[in-house]
C-alpha positions as a Markdown table, in Angstrom:
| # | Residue | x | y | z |
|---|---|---|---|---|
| 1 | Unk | 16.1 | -11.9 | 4.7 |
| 2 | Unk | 13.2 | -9.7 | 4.9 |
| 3 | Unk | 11.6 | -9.8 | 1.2 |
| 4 | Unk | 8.7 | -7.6 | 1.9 |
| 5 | Unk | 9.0 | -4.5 | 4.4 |
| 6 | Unk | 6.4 | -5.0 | 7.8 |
| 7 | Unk | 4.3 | -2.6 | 8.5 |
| 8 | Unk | 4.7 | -0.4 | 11.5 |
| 9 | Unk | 2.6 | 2.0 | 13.1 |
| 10 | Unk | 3.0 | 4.7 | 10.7 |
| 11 | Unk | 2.0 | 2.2 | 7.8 |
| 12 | Unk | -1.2 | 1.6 | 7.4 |
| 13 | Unk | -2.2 | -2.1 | 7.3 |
| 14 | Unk | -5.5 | -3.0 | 4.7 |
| 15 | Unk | -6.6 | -5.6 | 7.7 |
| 16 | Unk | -6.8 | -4.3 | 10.9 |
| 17 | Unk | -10.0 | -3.3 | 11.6 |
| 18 | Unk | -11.0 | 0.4 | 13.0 |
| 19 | Unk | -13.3 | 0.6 | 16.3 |
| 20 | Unk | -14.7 | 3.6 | 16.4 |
| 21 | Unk | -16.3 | 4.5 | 20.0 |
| 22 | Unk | -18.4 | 7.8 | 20.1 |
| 23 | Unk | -19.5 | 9.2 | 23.1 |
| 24 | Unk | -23.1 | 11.0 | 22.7 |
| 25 | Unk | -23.5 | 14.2 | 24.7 |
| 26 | Unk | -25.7 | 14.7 | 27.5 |
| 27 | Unk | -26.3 | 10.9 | 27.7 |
| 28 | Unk | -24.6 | 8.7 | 30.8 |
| 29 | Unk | -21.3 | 7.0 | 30.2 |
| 30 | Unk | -22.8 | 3.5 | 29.6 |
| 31 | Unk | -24.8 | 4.4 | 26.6 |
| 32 | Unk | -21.4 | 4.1 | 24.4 |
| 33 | Unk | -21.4 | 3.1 | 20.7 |
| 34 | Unk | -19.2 | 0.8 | 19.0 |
| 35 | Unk | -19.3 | 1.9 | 15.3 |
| 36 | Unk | -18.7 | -1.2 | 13.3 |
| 37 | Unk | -15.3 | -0.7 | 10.6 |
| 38 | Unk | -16.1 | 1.4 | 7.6 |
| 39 | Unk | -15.7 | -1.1 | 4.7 |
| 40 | Unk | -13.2 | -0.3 | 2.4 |
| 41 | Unk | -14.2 | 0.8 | -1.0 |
| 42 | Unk | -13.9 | -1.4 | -4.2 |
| 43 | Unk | -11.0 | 0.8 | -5.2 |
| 44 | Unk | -9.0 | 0.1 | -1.9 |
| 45 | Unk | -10.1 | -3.5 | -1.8 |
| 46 | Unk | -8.7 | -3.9 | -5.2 |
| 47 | Unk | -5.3 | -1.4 | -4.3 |
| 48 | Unk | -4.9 | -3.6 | -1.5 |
| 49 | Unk | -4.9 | -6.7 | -3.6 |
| 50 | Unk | -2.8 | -5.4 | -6.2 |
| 51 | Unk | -0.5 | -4.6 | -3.3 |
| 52 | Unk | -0.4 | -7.9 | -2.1 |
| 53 | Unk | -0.1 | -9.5 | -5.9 |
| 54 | Unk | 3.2 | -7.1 | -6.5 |
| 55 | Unk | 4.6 | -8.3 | -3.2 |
| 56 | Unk | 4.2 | -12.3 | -3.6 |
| 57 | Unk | 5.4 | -11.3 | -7.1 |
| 58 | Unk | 8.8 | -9.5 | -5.7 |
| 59 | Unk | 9.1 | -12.8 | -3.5 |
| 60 | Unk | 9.0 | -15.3 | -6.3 |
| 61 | Unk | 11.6 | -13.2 | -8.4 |
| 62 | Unk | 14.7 | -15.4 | -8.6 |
| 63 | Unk | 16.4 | -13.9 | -6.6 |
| 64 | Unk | 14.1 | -12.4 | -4.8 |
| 65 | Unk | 13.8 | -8.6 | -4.5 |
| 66 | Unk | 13.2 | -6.6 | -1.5 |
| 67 | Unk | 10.9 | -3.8 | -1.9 |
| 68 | Unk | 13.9 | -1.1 | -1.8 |
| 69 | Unk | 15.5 | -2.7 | -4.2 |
| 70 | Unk | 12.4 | -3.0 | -6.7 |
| 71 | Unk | 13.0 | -0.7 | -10.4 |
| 72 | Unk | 10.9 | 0.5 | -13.1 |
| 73 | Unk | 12.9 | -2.2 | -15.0 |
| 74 | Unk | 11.3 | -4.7 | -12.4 |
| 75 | Unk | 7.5 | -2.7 | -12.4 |
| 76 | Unk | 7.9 | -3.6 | -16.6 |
| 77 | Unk | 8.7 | -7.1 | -15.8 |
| 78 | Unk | 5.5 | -7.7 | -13.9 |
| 79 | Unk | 3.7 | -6.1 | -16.2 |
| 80 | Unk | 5.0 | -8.3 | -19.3 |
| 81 | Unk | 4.3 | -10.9 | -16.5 |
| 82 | Unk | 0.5 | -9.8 | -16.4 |
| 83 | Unk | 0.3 | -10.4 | -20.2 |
| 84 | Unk | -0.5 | -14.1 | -19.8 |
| 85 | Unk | -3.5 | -13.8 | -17.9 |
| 86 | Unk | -5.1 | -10.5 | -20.6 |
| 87 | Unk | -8.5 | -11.4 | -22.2 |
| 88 | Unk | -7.9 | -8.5 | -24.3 |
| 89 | Unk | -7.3 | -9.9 | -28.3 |
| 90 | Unk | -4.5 | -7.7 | -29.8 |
| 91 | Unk | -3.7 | -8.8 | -33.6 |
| 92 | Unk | -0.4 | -8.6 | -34.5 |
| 93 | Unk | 0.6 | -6.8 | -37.6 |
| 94 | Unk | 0.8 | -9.3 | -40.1 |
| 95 | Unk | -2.9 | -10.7 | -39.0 |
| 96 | Unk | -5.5 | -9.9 | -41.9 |
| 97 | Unk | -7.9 | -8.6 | -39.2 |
| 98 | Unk | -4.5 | -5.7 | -37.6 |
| 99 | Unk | -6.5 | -2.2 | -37.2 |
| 100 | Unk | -10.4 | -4.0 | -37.1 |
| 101 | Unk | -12.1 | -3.5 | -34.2 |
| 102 | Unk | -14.2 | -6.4 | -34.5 |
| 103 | Unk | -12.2 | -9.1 | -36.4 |
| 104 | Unk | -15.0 | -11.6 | -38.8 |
| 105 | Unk | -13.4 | -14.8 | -37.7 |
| 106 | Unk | -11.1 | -16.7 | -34.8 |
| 107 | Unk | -7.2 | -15.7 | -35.2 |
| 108 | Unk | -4.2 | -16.9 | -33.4 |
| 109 | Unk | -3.4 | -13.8 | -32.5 |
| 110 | Unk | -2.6 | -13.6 | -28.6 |
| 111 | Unk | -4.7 | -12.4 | -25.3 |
| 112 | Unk | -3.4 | -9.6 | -23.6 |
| 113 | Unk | -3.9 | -7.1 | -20.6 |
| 114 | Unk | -5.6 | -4.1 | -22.0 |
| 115 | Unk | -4.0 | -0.7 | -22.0 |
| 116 | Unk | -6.6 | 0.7 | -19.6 |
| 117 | Unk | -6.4 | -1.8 | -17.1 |
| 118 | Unk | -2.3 | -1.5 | -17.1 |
| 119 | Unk | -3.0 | 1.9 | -16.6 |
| 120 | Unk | -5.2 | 1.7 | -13.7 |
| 121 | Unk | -3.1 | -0.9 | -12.3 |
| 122 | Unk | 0.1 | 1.3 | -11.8 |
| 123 | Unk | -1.7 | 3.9 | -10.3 |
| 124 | Unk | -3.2 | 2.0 | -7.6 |
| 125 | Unk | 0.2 | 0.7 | -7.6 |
| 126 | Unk | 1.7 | 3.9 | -6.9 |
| 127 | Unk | -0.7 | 5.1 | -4.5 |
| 128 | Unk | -0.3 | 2.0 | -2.9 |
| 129 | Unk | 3.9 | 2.1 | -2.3 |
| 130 | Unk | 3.4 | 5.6 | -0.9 |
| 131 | Unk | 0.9 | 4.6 | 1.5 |
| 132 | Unk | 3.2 | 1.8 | 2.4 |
| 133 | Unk | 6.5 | 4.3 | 3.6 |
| 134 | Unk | 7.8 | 4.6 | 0.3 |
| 135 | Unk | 9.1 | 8.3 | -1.1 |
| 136 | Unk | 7.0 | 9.8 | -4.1 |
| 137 | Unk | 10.6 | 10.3 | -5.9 |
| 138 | Unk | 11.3 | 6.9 | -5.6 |
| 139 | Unk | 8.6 | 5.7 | -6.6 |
| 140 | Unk | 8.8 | 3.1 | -9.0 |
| 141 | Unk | 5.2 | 2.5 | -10.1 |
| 142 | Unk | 6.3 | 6.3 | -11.7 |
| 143 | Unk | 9.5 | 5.9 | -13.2 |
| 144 | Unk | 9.8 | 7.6 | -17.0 |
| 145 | Unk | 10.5 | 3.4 | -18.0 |
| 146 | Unk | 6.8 | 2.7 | -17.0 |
| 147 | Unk | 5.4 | 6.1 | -18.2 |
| 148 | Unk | 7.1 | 5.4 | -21.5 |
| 149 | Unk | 5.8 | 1.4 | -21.7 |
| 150 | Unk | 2.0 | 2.4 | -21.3 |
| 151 | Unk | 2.2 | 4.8 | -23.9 |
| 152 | Unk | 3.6 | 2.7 | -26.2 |
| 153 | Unk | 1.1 | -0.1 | -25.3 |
| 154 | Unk | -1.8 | 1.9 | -25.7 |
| 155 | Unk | -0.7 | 3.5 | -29.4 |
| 156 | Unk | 0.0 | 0.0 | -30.5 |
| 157 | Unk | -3.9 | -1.7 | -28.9 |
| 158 | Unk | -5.4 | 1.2 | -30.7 |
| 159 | Unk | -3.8 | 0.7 | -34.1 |
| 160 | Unk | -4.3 | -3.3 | -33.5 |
| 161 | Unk | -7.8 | -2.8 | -32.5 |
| 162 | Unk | -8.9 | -0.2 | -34.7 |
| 163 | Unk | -9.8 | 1.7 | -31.2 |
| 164 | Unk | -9.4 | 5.4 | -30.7 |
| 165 | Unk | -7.8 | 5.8 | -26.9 |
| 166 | Unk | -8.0 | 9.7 | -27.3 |
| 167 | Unk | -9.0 | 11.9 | -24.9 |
| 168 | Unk | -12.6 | 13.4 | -25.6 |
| 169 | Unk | -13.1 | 16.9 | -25.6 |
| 170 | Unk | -15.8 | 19.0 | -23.8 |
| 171 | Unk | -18.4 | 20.5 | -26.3 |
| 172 | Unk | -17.6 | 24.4 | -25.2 |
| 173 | Unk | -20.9 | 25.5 | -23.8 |
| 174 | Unk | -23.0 | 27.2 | -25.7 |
| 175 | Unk | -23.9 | 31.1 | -25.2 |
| 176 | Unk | -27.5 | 31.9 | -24.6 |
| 177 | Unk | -29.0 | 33.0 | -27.9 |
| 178 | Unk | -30.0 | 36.7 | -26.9 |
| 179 | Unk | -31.5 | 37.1 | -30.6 |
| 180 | Unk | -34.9 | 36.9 | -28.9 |
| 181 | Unk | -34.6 | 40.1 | -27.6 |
| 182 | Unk | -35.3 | 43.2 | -29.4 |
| 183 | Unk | -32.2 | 45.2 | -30.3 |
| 184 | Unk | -32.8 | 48.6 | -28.0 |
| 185 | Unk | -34.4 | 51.8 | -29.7 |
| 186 | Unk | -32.2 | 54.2 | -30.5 |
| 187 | Unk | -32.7 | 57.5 | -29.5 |
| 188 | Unk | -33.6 | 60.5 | -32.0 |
| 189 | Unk | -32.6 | 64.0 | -31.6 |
């Protein structure tokens, strides 16, 4: 049983290479170039690992799933899964230090994955299973489950951490102060 789809040629695979050969004008044919492969960016590089990380996940599920198969029940279960590797401290509400962001002593209280790292996390994710063949409205990296979970996550790190996750608002831009001017001269009869 095929766990994890392969790619064919109309999904693109992270590690094949790209050769590039440009032909300059007005030069003979042997002066070719071979363009080395653009490197990927960080944010691939990193999409492309979280890709891989899902999919080893998927195959150690018991039972394992298939990608076509996979939920936003299952996208919530990695995620919970995540937890145990966080280094983010979130107190829990009956620790004295709940709501400070920067807590005077040690507590019990455990490591988690922060909210923003979730959140970047599912949308590589999702960019990810589109890129791989899958259909933006089964997506489940999208589902209202997972939308739901990260909101909740992040209200509850902000009240546990005393941290504001608001969105900042743009200063509105200030009007040139045409005071300097003169008003005009009226004109007399």
């Amino acid at each position: 049983m095929e766990l994890v789809p392969e790619s064919s040629s109309s999904n693109p695979n992270f590690d094949t290479p790209i050769t590039i050969n440009t032909h300059i004008i007005g030069a003979s044919s042997s002066s070719q170039m071979s363009a080395s492969p653009p490197t990927p960016s960080r944010y691939e590089n990193q999409k492309r690992r979280d890709w891989n990380t899902f999919c080893q996940y998927l195959r150690n599920h018991r039972p394992p799933l298939s990608l076509t198969m996979c939920s936003g029940a299952h996208v919530l279960e990695f995620l919970r899964y995540l937890d145990q590797f966080g280094k983010t401290k979130v107190h829990n509400q009956n620790c004295p230090f709940f709501g400070l962001p920067n807590p005077p002593a040690p507590c019990p209280c455990p490591l988690r994955q922060a909210w923003g790292s979730l959140d970047a996390l599912i949308g590589r994710l999702r960019a990810a299973f589109e890129e791989h063949g899958g259909r933006p409205e089964a997506n489940p990296f999208g589902a209202r489950a997972v939308r739901l979970y990260l909101r909740e996550v992040r209200d509850f790190q902000a009240k546990a951490r005393g941290v504001s996750y608001e969105k900042k608002r743009k200063r509105p831009k200030q009007k040139p102060n045409n005071n300097a001017l003169p008003p005009p001269a009226a004109a007399t009869s």
